[in-house]
Every structure is written in structure tokens, then in C-alpha cells.
Amino acid sequence: MKFNKKIFNLSAWITLLIAYVLPYQSQSSDGHSTYLGYPLSFLTINNTPIYKTLFMTESIDIFTLTIDILIVYFVMHFANVYLSKVKLNKGMNKTKDFK
């Protein structure tokens, strides 16, 4: 399997964007934090007073973020390989008809 930088970059951006679109768990059991990320939650936002900045209330789990990026990368990579094979097979079928 060959490493594709373009697919990896795209999967990293998709993972970060999905975190804000699809929350994993909306509230914790204590009701003071929100967990975001898909398929695993890697971003925690704590409910704090208004005078604190957003960066002071967030925490990111880098290990889980890396796993999420790799999951999205492998899904995109295998979909790309599968679609390439299907496209190649369709092209080969068309050339057989002309012979």
C-alpha cells in the first residue's frame, strides 16, 4: 500500500470539520462539557464563564485525533483503490468489444 499525501491531507481536514458538524456526545454525565469528534471523540469543550477565551476551554486528545485521521484516510484510500479498479475494468470491457 502506497502512502498518498493528498488523501492524508484531505482526511485530516475532513476529520477536523466533522468534529464541529457531528458531535459524538453532547453532554457528559456532569453536564459541564461537550465531547466532539467522529468516529472517536477527541475534542472536549468545557462550559466556563464568558470572560474566558475559547482556547482556554478546549482540550484536544492528539492520540485519538491521529486515530480518527487514520480511519478516515484508510476509508478514503480503499475507496479510491476500489473506484480505480472499477474504472479500469470498465475501460478493459470497452476495448474487448472493439476487437
GROMACS .gro file of N, CA and C in nm:
model
  297
    1MET      N    1   0.085  -0.117   0.000
    1MET     CA    2   0.000   0.000   0.000
    1MET      C    3   0.089   0.123   0.000
    2LYS      N    4   0.063   0.211  -0.093
    2LYS     CA    5   0.142   0.332  -0.109
    2LYS      C    6   0.077   0.447  -0.033
    3PHE      N    7   0.157   0.526   0.040
    3PHE     CA    8   0.107   0.639   0.117
    3PHE      C    9   0.078   0.756   0.023
    4ASN      N   10  -0.042   0.810   0.030
    4ASN     CA   11  -0.084   0.919  -0.055
    4ASN      C   12  -0.101   1.045   0.030
    5LYS      N   13  -0.014   1.144   0.008
    5LYS     CA   14  -0.016   1.266   0.089
    5LYS      C   15  -0.142   1.348   0.067
    6LYS      N   16  -0.193   1.350  -0.056
    6LYS     CA   17  -0.314   1.428  -0.085
    6LYS      C   18  -0.435   1.372  -0.011
    7ILE      N   19  -0.448   1.241  -0.011
    7ILE     CA   20  -0.560   1.178   0.060
    7ILE      C   21  -0.544   1.198   0.210
    8PHE      N   22  -0.422   1.189   0.261
    8PHE     CA   23  -0.399   1.209   0.404
    8PHE      C   24  -0.433   1.352   0.445
    9ASN      N   25  -0.392   1.449   0.366
    9ASN     CA   26  -0.423   1.589   0.395
    9ASN      C   27  -0.575   1.612   0.393
   10LEU      N   28  -0.641   1.559   0.294
   10LEU     CA   29  -0.785   1.573   0.284
   10LEU      C   30  -0.856   1.504   0.402
   11SER      N   31  -0.807   1.388   0.441
   11SER     CA   32  -0.869   1.317   0.554
   11SER      C   33  -0.850   1.393   0.685
   12ALA      N   34  -0.737   1.461   0.702
   12ALA     CA   35  -0.716   1.541   0.822
   12ALA      C   36  -0.814   1.658   0.827
   13TRP      N   37  -0.833   1.725   0.715
   13TRP     CA   38  -0.927   1.836   0.710
   13TRP      C   39  -1.070   1.789   0.732
   14ILE      N   40  -1.106   1.678   0.672
   14ILE     CA   41  -1.241   1.623   0.689
   14ILE      C   42  -1.266   1.585   0.834
   15THR      N   43  -1.167   1.525   0.899
   15THR     CA   44  -1.182   1.487   1.039
   15THR      C   45  -1.204   1.609   1.127
   16LEU      N   46  -1.129   1.715   1.104
   16LEU     CA   47  -1.145   1.836   1.184
   16LEU      C   48  -1.280   1.904   1.158
   17LEU      N   49  -1.325   1.904   1.034
   17LEU     CA   50  -1.454   1.966   1.003
   17LEU      C   51  -1.571   1.885   1.057
   18ILE      N   52  -1.559   1.754   1.051
   18ILE     CA   53  -1.666   1.667   1.102
   18ILE      C   54  -1.683   1.684   1.253
   19ALA      N   55  -1.576   1.717   1.322
   19ALA     CA   56  -1.583   1.733   1.468
   19ALA      C   57  -1.683   1.842   1.506
   20TYR      N   58  -1.694   1.946   1.428
   20TYR     CA   59  -1.786   2.053   1.460
   20TYR      C   60  -1.925   2.032   1.401
   21VAL      N   61  -1.939   1.939   1.308
   21VAL     CA   62  -2.067   1.913   1.245
   21VAL      C   63  -2.142   1.798   1.314
   22LEU      N   64  -2.069   1.690   1.347
   22LEU     CA   65  -2.131   1.572   1.408
   22LEU      C   66  -2.075   1.550   1.549
   23PRO      N   67  -2.144   1.599   1.652
   23PRO     CA   68  -2.093   1.576   1.788
   23PRO      C   69  -2.105   1.429   1.827
   24TYR      N   70  -2.005   1.380   1.896
   24TYR     CA   71  -2.005   1.241   1.940
   24TYR      C   72  -2.094   1.224   2.061
   25GLN      N   73  -2.074   1.307   2.162
   25GLN     CA   74  -2.154   1.303   2.283
   25GLN      C   75  -2.182   1.447   2.324
   26SER      N   76  -2.308   1.484   2.331
   26SER     CA   77  -2.339   1.625   2.351
   26SER      C   78  -2.306   1.673   2.491
   27GLN      N   79  -2.333   1.598   2.594
   27GLN     CA   80  -2.302   1.639   2.730
   27GLN      C   81  -2.245   1.522   2.807
   28SER      N   82  -2.153   1.553   2.897
   28SER     CA   83  -2.100   1.449   2.983
   28SER      C   84  -2.199   1.423   3.095
   29SER      N   85  -2.168   1.329   3.181
   29SER     CA   86  -2.259   1.294   3.290
   29SER      C   87  -2.273   1.408   3.390
   30ASP      N   88  -2.168   1.491   3.405
   30ASP     CA   89  -2.178   1.602   3.498
   30ASP      C   90  -2.240   1.726   3.433
   31GLY      N   91  -2.257   1.729   3.301
   31GLY     CA   92  -2.323   1.838   3.231
   31GLY      C   93  -2.237   1.961   3.210
   32HIS      N   94  -2.106   1.949   3.228
   32HIS     CA   95  -2.019   2.066   3.216
   32HIS      C   96  -1.927   2.062   3.094
   33SER      N   97  -1.939   1.962   3.011
   33SER     CA   98  -1.850   1.956   2.896
   33SER      C   99  -1.920   1.888   2.779
   34THR      N  100  -1.871   1.920   2.659
   34THR     CA  101  -1.921   1.862   2.536
   34THR      C  102  -1.805   1.792   2.466
   35TYR      N  103  -1.829   1.669   2.419
   35TYR     CA  104  -1.727   1.592   2.351
   35TYR      C  105  -1.758   1.589   2.202
   36LEU      N  106  -1.661   1.625   2.120
   36LEU     CA  107  -1.680   1.631   1.976
   36LEU      C  108  -1.579   1.541   1.906
   37GLY      N  109  -1.616   1.495   1.788
   37GLY     CA  110  -1.528   1.411   1.707
   37GLY      C  111  -1.601   1.289   1.657
   38TYR      N  112  -1.560   1.243   1.541
   38TYR     CA  113  -1.623   1.126   1.484
   38TYR      C  114  -1.518   1.047   1.408
   39PRO      N  115  -1.502   0.923   1.423
   39PRO     CA  116  -1.577   0.823   1.497
   39PRO      C  117  -1.544   0.819   1.646
   40LEU      N  118  -1.430   0.872   1.688
   40LEU     CA  119  -1.394   0.879   1.830
   40LEU      C  120  -1.389   1.025   1.872
   41SER      N  121  -1.429   1.054   1.995
   41SER     CA  122  -1.428   1.194   2.039
   41SER      C  123  -1.287   1.233   2.081
   42PHE      N  124  -1.237   1.340   2.023
   42PHE     CA  125  -1.101   1.387   2.053
   42PHE      C  126  -1.099   1.531   2.103
   43LEU      N  127  -1.211   1.602   2.095
   43LEU     CA  128  -1.216   1.742   2.134
   43LEU      C  129  -1.317   1.758   2.246
   44THR      N  130  -1.273   1.819   2.357
   44THR     CA  131  -1.358   1.844   2.471
   44THR      C  132  -1.371   1.994   2.491
   45ILE      N  133  -1.495   2.043   2.500
   45ILE     CA  134  -1.520   2.184   2.526
   45ILE      C  135  -1.593   2.193   2.659
   46ASN      N  136  -1.531   2.262   2.754
   46ASN     CA  137  -1.589   2.277   2.886
   46ASN      C  138  -1.672   2.405   2.891
   47ASN      N  139  -1.783   2.399   2.962
   47ASN     CA  140  -1.867   2.518   2.983
   47ASN      C  141  -1.804   2.603   3.094
   48THR      N  142  -1.763   2.721   3.060
   48THR     CA  143  -1.698   2.810   3.155
   48THR      C  144  -1.759   2.949   3.147
   49PRO      N  145  -1.724   3.037   3.237
   49PRO     CA  146  -1.777   3.174   3.232
   49PRO      C  147  -1.738   3.245   3.103
   50ILE      N  148  -1.811   3.351   3.073
   50ILE     CA  149  -1.795   3.421   2.946
   50ILE      C  150  -1.663   3.495   2.934
   51TYR      N  151  -1.597   3.528   3.042
   51TYR     CA  152  -1.474   3.606   3.035
   51TYR      C  153  -1.352   3.522   2.996
   52LYS      N  154  -1.365   3.392   2.982
   52LYS     CA  155  -1.255   3.306   2.938
   52LYS      C  156  -1.263   3.285   2.787
   53THR      N  157  -1.148   3.270   2.723
   53THR     CA  158  -1.145   3.250   2.578
   53THR      C  159  -1.179   3.107   2.541
   54LEU      N  160  -1.210   3.086   2.413
   54LEU     CA  161  -1.246   2.953   2.365
   54LEU      C  162  -1.128   2.857   2.378
   55PHE      N  163  -1.007   2.905   2.355
   55PHE     CA  164  -0.890   2.817   2.363
   55PHE      C  165  -0.859   2.774   2.506
   56MET      N  166  -0.904   2.849   2.603
   56MET     CA  167  -0.885   2.810   2.742
   56MET      C  168  -0.982   2.701   2.784
   57THR      N  169  -1.093   2.686   2.711
   57THR     CA  170  -1.195   2.589   2.748
   57THR      C  171  -1.188   2.461   2.667
   58GLU      N  172  -1.104   2.455   2.566
   58GLU     CA  173  -1.093   2.336   2.482
   58GLU      C  174  -0.973   2.252   2.521
   59SER      N  175  -0.988   2.120   2.502
   59SER     CA  176  -0.873   2.030   2.515
   59SER      C  177  -0.882   1.927   2.403
   60ILE      N  178  -0.767   1.900   2.344
   60ILE     CA  179  -0.760   1.808   2.229
   60ILE      C  180  -0.674   1.688   2.268
   61ASP      N  181  -0.727   1.569   2.242
   61ASP     CA  182  -0.652   1.446   2.262
   61ASP      C  183  -0.585   1.411   2.129
   62ILE      N  184  -0.455   1.432   2.121
   62ILE     CA  185  -0.381   1.415   1.995
   62ILE      C  186  -0.381   1.269   1.949
   63PHE      N  187  -0.370   1.175   2.042
   63PHE     CA  188  -0.367   1.034   2.005
   63PHE      C  189  -0.498   0.992   1.938
   64THR      N  190  -0.611   1.033   1.996
   64THR     CA  191  -0.741   0.998   1.938
   64THR      C  192  -0.762   1.071   1.806
   65LEU      N  193  -0.716   1.194   1.796
   65LEU     CA  194  -0.725   1.268   1.670
   65LEU      C  195  -0.647   1.196   1.560
   66THR      N  196  -0.529   1.147   1.592
   66THR     CA  197  -0.448   1.073   1.495
   66THR      C  198  -0.519   0.945   1.450
   67ILE      N  199  -0.580   0.875   1.543
   67ILE     CA  200  -0.654   0.754   1.508
   67ILE      C  201  -0.772   0.788   1.416
   68ASP      N  202  -0.844   0.896   1.447
   68ASP     CA  203  -0.955   0.937   1.361
   68ASP      C  204  -0.908   0.971   1.220
   69ILE      N  205  -0.797   1.043   1.211
   69ILE     CA  206  -0.744   1.079   1.079
   69ILE      C  207  -0.705   0.953   1.002
   70LEU      N  208  -0.643   0.857   1.070
   70LEU     CA  209  -0.603   0.733   1.003
   70LEU      C  210  -0.723   0.651   0.958
   71ILE      N  211  -0.830   0.649   1.038
   71ILE     CA  212  -0.951   0.577   0.998
   71ILE      C  213  -1.010   0.638   0.872
   72VAL      N  214  -1.021   0.771   0.870
   72VAL     CA  215  -1.075   0.838   0.752
   72VAL      C  216  -0.983   0.819   0.632
   73TYR      N  217  -0.850   0.822   0.656
   73TYR     CA  218  -0.753   0.801   0.547
   73TYR      C  219  -0.770   0.662   0.485
   74PHE      N  220  -0.779   0.558   0.568
   74PHE     CA  221  -0.791   0.423   0.515
   74PHE      C  222  -0.922   0.405   0.439
   75VAL      N  223  -1.031   0.463   0.488
   75VAL     CA  224  -1.158   0.453   0.417
   75VAL      C  225  -1.148   0.521   0.281
   76MET      N  226  -1.090   0.641   0.279
   76MET     CA  227  -1.076   0.713   0.152
   76MET      C  228  -0.978   0.643   0.058
   77HIS      N  229  -0.871   0.590   0.112
   77HIS     CA  230  -0.771   0.522   0.028
   77HIS      C  231  -0.830   0.396  -0.037
   78PHE      N  232  -0.899   0.314   0.043
   78PHE     CA  233  -0.956   0.193  -0.013
   78PHE      C  234  -1.070   0.224  -0.110
   79ALA      N  235  -1.145   0.330  -0.086
   79ALA     CA  236  -1.249   0.371  -0.181
   79ALA      C  237  -1.185   0.417  -0.311
   80ASN      N  238  -1.074   0.488  -0.302
   80ASN     CA  239  -1.001   0.534  -0.420
   80ASN      C  240  -0.947   0.414  -0.500
   81VAL      N  241  -0.890   0.317  -0.431
   81VAL     CA  242  -0.837   0.198  -0.499
   81VAL      C  243  -0.949   0.119  -0.564
   82TYR      N  244  -1.061   0.104  -0.494
   82TYR     CA  245  -1.174   0.030  -0.549
   82TYR      C  246  -1.231   0.099  -0.672
   83LEU      N  247  -1.249   0.230  -0.663
   83LEU     CA  248  -1.302   0.303  -0.778
   83LEU      C  249  -1.206   0.301  -0.896
   84SER      N  250  -1.076   0.301  -0.870
   84SER     CA  251  -0.978   0.292  -0.978
   84SER      C  252  -0.988   0.157  -1.048
   85LYS      N  253  -1.006   0.050  -0.970
   85LYS     CA  254  -1.019  -0.083  -1.030
   85LYS      C  255  -1.147  -0.095  -1.111
   86VAL      N  256  -1.255  -0.039  -1.061
   86VAL     CA  257  -1.382  -0.044  -1.134
   86VAL      C  258  -1.369   0.033  -1.264
   87LYS      N  259  -1.307   0.150  -1.259
   87LYS     CA  260  -1.288   0.231  -1.379
   87LYS      C  261  -1.198   0.159  -1.480
   88LEU      N  262  -1.094   0.093  -1.430
   88LEU     CA  263  -1.003   0.019  -1.517
   88LEU      C  264  -1.075  -0.098  -1.583
   89ASN      N  265  -1.157  -0.169  -1.506
   89ASN     CA  266  -1.231  -0.283  -1.562
   89ASN      C  267  -1.333  -0.238  -1.666
   90LYS      N  268  -1.397  -0.124  -1.646
   90LYS     CA  269  -1.490  -0.074  -1.746
   90LYS      C  270  -1.418  -0.038  -1.874
   91GLY      N  271  -1.299   0.020  -1.861
   91GLY     CA  272  -1.219   0.053  -1.979
   91GLY      C  273  -1.174  -0.070  -2.053
   92MET      N  274  -1.140  -0.178  -1.980
   92MET     CA  275  -1.097  -0.302  -2.046
   92MET      C  276  -1.214  -0.369  -2.116
   93ASN      N  277  -1.334  -0.358  -2.059
   93ASN     CA  278  -1.451  -0.418  -2.123
   93ASN      C  279  -1.484  -0.347  -2.253
   94LYS      N  280  -1.464  -0.217  -2.259
   94LYS     CA  281  -1.492  -0.143  -2.382
   94LYS      C  282  -1.394  -0.179  -2.491
   95THR      N  283  -1.266  -0.203  -2.456
   95THR     CA  284  -1.168  -0.237  -2.558
   95THR      C  285  -1.193  -0.379  -2.611
   96LYS      N  286  -1.247  -0.469  -2.531
   96LYS     CA  287  -1.276  -0.604  -2.578
   96LYS      C  288  -1.389  -0.603  -2.680
   97ASP      N  289  -1.482  -0.510  -2.666
   97ASP     CA  290  -1.594  -0.504  -2.760
   97ASP      C  291  -1.550  -0.463  -2.899
   98PHE      N  292  -1.444  -0.385  -2.909
   98PHE     CA  293  -1.400  -0.335  -3.038
   98PHE      C  294  -1.319  -0.441  -3.114
   99LYS      N  295  -1.271  -0.544  -3.052
   99LYS     CA  296  -1.188  -0.644  -3.120
   99LYS      C  297  -1.268  -0.741  -3.199
   0.00000   0.00000   0.00000
